[in-house]
XYZ file of C-alpha atoms in Angstrom:
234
model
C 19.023 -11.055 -24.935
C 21.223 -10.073 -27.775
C 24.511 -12.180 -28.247
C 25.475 -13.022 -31.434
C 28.321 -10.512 -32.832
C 27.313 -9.461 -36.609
C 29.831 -10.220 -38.417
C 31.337 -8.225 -41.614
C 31.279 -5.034 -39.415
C 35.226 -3.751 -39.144
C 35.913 -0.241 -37.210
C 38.709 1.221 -38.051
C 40.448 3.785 -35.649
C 42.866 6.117 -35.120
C 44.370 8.395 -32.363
C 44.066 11.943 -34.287
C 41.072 13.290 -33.416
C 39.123 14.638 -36.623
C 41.279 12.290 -38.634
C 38.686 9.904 -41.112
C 38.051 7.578 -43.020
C 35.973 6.237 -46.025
C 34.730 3.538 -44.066
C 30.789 3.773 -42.696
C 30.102 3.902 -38.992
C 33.530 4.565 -37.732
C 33.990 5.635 -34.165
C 37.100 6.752 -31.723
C 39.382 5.218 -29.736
C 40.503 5.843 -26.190
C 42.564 8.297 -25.690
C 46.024 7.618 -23.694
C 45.619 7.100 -19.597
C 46.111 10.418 -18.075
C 45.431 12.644 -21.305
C 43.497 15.967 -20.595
C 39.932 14.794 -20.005
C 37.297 16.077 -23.380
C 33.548 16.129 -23.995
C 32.073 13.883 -25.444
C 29.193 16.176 -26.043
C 27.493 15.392 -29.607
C 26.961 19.233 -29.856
C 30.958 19.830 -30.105
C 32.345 19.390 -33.737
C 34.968 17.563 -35.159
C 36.948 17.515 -38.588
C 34.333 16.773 -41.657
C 34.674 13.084 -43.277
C 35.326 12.786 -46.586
C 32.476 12.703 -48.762
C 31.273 9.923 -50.904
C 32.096 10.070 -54.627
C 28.306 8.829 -55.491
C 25.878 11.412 -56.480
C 23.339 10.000 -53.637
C 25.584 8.000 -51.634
C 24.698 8.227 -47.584
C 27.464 10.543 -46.321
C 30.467 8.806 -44.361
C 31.213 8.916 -40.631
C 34.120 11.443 -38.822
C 36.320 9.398 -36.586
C 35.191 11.771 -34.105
C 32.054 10.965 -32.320
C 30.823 13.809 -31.759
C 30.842 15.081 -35.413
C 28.277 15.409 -37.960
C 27.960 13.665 -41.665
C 29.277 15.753 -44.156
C 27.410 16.731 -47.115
C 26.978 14.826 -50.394
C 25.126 15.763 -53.587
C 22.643 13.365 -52.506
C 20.278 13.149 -49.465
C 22.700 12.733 -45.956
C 22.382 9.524 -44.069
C 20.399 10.226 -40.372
C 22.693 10.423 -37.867
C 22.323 7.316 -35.927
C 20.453 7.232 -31.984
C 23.728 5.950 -30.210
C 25.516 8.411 -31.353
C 23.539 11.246 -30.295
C 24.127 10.103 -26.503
C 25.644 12.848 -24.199
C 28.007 10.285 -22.737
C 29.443 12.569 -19.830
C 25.291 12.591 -18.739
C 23.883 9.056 -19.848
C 21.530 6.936 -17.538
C 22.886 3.391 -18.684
C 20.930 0.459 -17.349
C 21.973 -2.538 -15.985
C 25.704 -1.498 -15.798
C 26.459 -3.596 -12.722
C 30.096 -3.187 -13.075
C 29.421 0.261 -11.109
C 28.483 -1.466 -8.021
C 25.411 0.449 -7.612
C 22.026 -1.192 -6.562
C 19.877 0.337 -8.628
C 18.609 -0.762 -12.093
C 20.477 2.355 -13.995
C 23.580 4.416 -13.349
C 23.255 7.851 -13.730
C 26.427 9.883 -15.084
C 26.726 13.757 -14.121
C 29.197 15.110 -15.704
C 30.861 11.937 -16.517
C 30.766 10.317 -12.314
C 27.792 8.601 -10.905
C 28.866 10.776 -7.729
C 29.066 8.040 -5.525
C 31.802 7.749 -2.165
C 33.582 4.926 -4.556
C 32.713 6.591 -8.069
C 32.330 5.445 -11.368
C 32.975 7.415 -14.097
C 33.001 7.312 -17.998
C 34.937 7.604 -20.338
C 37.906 8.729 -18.290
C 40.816 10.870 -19.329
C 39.803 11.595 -22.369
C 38.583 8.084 -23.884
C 35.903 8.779 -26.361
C 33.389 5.610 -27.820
C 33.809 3.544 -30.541
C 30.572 2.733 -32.723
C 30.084 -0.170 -34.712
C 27.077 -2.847 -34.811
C 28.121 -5.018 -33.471
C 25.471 -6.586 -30.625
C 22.804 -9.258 -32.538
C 19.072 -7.677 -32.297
C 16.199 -9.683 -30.741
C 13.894 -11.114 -32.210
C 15.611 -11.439 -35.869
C 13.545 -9.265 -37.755
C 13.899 -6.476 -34.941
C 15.747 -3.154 -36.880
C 19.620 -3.329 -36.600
C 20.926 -0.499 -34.653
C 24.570 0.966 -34.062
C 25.764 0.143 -30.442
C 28.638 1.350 -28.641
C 31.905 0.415 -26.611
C 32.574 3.055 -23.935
C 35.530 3.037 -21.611
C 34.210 3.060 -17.499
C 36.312 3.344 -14.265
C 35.421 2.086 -10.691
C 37.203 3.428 -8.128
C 38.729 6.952 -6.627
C 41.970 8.127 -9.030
C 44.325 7.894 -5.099
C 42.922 4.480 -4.573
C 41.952 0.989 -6.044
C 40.758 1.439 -9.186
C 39.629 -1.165 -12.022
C 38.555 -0.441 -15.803
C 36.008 -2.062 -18.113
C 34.667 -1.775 -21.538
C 31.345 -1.598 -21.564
C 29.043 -2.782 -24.598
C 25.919 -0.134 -24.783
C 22.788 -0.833 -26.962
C 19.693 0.820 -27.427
C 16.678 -0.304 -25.968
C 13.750 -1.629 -28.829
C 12.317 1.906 -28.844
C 15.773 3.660 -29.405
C 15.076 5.550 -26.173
C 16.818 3.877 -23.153
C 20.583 2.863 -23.441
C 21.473 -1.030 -21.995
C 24.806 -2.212 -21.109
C 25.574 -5.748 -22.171
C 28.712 -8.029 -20.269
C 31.478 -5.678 -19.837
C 34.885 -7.072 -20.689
C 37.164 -6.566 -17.256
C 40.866 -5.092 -16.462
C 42.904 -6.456 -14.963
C 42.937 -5.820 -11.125
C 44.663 -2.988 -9.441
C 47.571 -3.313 -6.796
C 46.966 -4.002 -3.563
C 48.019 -0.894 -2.461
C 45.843 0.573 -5.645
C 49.753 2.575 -7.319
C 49.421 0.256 -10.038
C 45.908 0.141 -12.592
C 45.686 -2.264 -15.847
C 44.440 0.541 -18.540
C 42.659 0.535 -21.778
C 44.661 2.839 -24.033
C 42.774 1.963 -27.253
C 39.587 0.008 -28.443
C 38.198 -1.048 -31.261
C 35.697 -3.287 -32.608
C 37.077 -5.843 -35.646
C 34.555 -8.387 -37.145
C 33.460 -10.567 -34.596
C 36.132 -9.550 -31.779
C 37.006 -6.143 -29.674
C 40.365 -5.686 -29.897
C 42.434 -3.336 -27.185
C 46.288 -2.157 -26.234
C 46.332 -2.171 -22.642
C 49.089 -0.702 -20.341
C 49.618 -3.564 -17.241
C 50.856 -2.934 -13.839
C 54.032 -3.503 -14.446
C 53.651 -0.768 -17.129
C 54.545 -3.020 -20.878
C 51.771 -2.548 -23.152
C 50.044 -5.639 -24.649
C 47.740 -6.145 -27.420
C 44.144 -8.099 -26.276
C 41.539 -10.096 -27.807
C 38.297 -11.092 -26.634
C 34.889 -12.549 -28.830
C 31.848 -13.470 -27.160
C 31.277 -16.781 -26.072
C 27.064 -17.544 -25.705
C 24.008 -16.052 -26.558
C 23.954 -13.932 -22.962
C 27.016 -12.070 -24.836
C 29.390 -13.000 -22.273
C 33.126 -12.446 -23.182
C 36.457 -14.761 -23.122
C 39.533 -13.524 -24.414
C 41.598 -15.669 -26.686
């Protein structure tokens, strides 16, 4: 199991889609609860990053994750697995937040279909790259992984959020989900949800604004807290 968080790695965000920055592997950030739902389709394009002032410096990352490297005068940096994941139509593995009791949850058009559905990357969330998950064994290749935004529940009803840690598996094919960090509960009655309205990934911590039931925002912080990657916020 990977749990270790590599340290040094520092996303930066912002809520402007197509806005960037000059810093490598940058990803999004959720959108706000209730905004029109997008695609987070890698074949849709967003606004160009800036490109590096080296003559064969790897080009940078957009903030949007669905956009490609720009061009430098040198030879452009691959675009990285993760990132090439249709999110809206992912099989994720081991994601037993969903309740299902299968080994994988398949997403169609961004539900697992089920009577009590789970679906990602609601209202418009988009994920946030970084990597940030320790590889096993040591000398395995480091990877980008990814923190996506997934909802339990029927939108009149109960509902709970997580944010969900996804790595690739050792032959970059299959896409794992690690311990997801958990919303709050809902209501009883299910009027009320805890959500995520932004995400990011800072050195050894995820950081997130959540909305509470009672409908004050809040800044959280959570780090991991063994090698199975579990989570405790502090």
């Amino acid at each position: 199991m990977r749990g270790k968080l590599i340290s040094g790695v520092v996303l930066t965000l912002t809520f402007v889609t197509g806005c960037t920055s000059s810093v490598d592997r940058v990803g999004g950030e959720a959108a706000p609860a209730g905004s029109p739902a997008g695609s987070a389709s890698p074949s849709t394009p967003g606004a160009p990053a800036p490109t590096s002032s080296g003559p064969s410096a790897p080009a940078t990352r957009s903030s949007s994750p669905e956009a490609a490297a720009t061009r430098t005068s040198g030879p452009a940096t691959r675009e990285s697995e993760i990132r090439r994941t249709n999110w809206p139509n992912a099989v994720i593995r081991s994601l037993e937040f969903c309740g299902e009791s299968d080994d994988s949850v398949s997403f169609r058009n961004g539900s697992n279909g089920l009577d009590v559905p789970c679906r990602i990357l609601p209202g418009g969330a988009r994920p946030v790259y970084a990597d940030f998950v320790t590889e096993e064994p040591a000398n395995a290749p480091k990877t980008e992984d990814a923190l996506v935004l997934v909802e339990l529940g029927n939108p009149d009803a109960a509902r709970r959020q997580a944010l969900v840690p996804v790595q690739l598996s050792y032959n970059g094919k299959e896409r794992y989900a690690r311990p997801v960090i958990l919303g709050d509960d809902s209501s009883p009655t299910g009027d009320r949800v805890m959500t995520f309205i932004s995400y990011r990934v800072v050195d050894q911590s995820v950081q997130a604004t959540v909305r509470k039931l009672d409908g004050s925002t809040e800044t959280r912080r959570w780090r991991t807290i063994d090698f199975a990657g579990n989570w405790e916020r502090y």
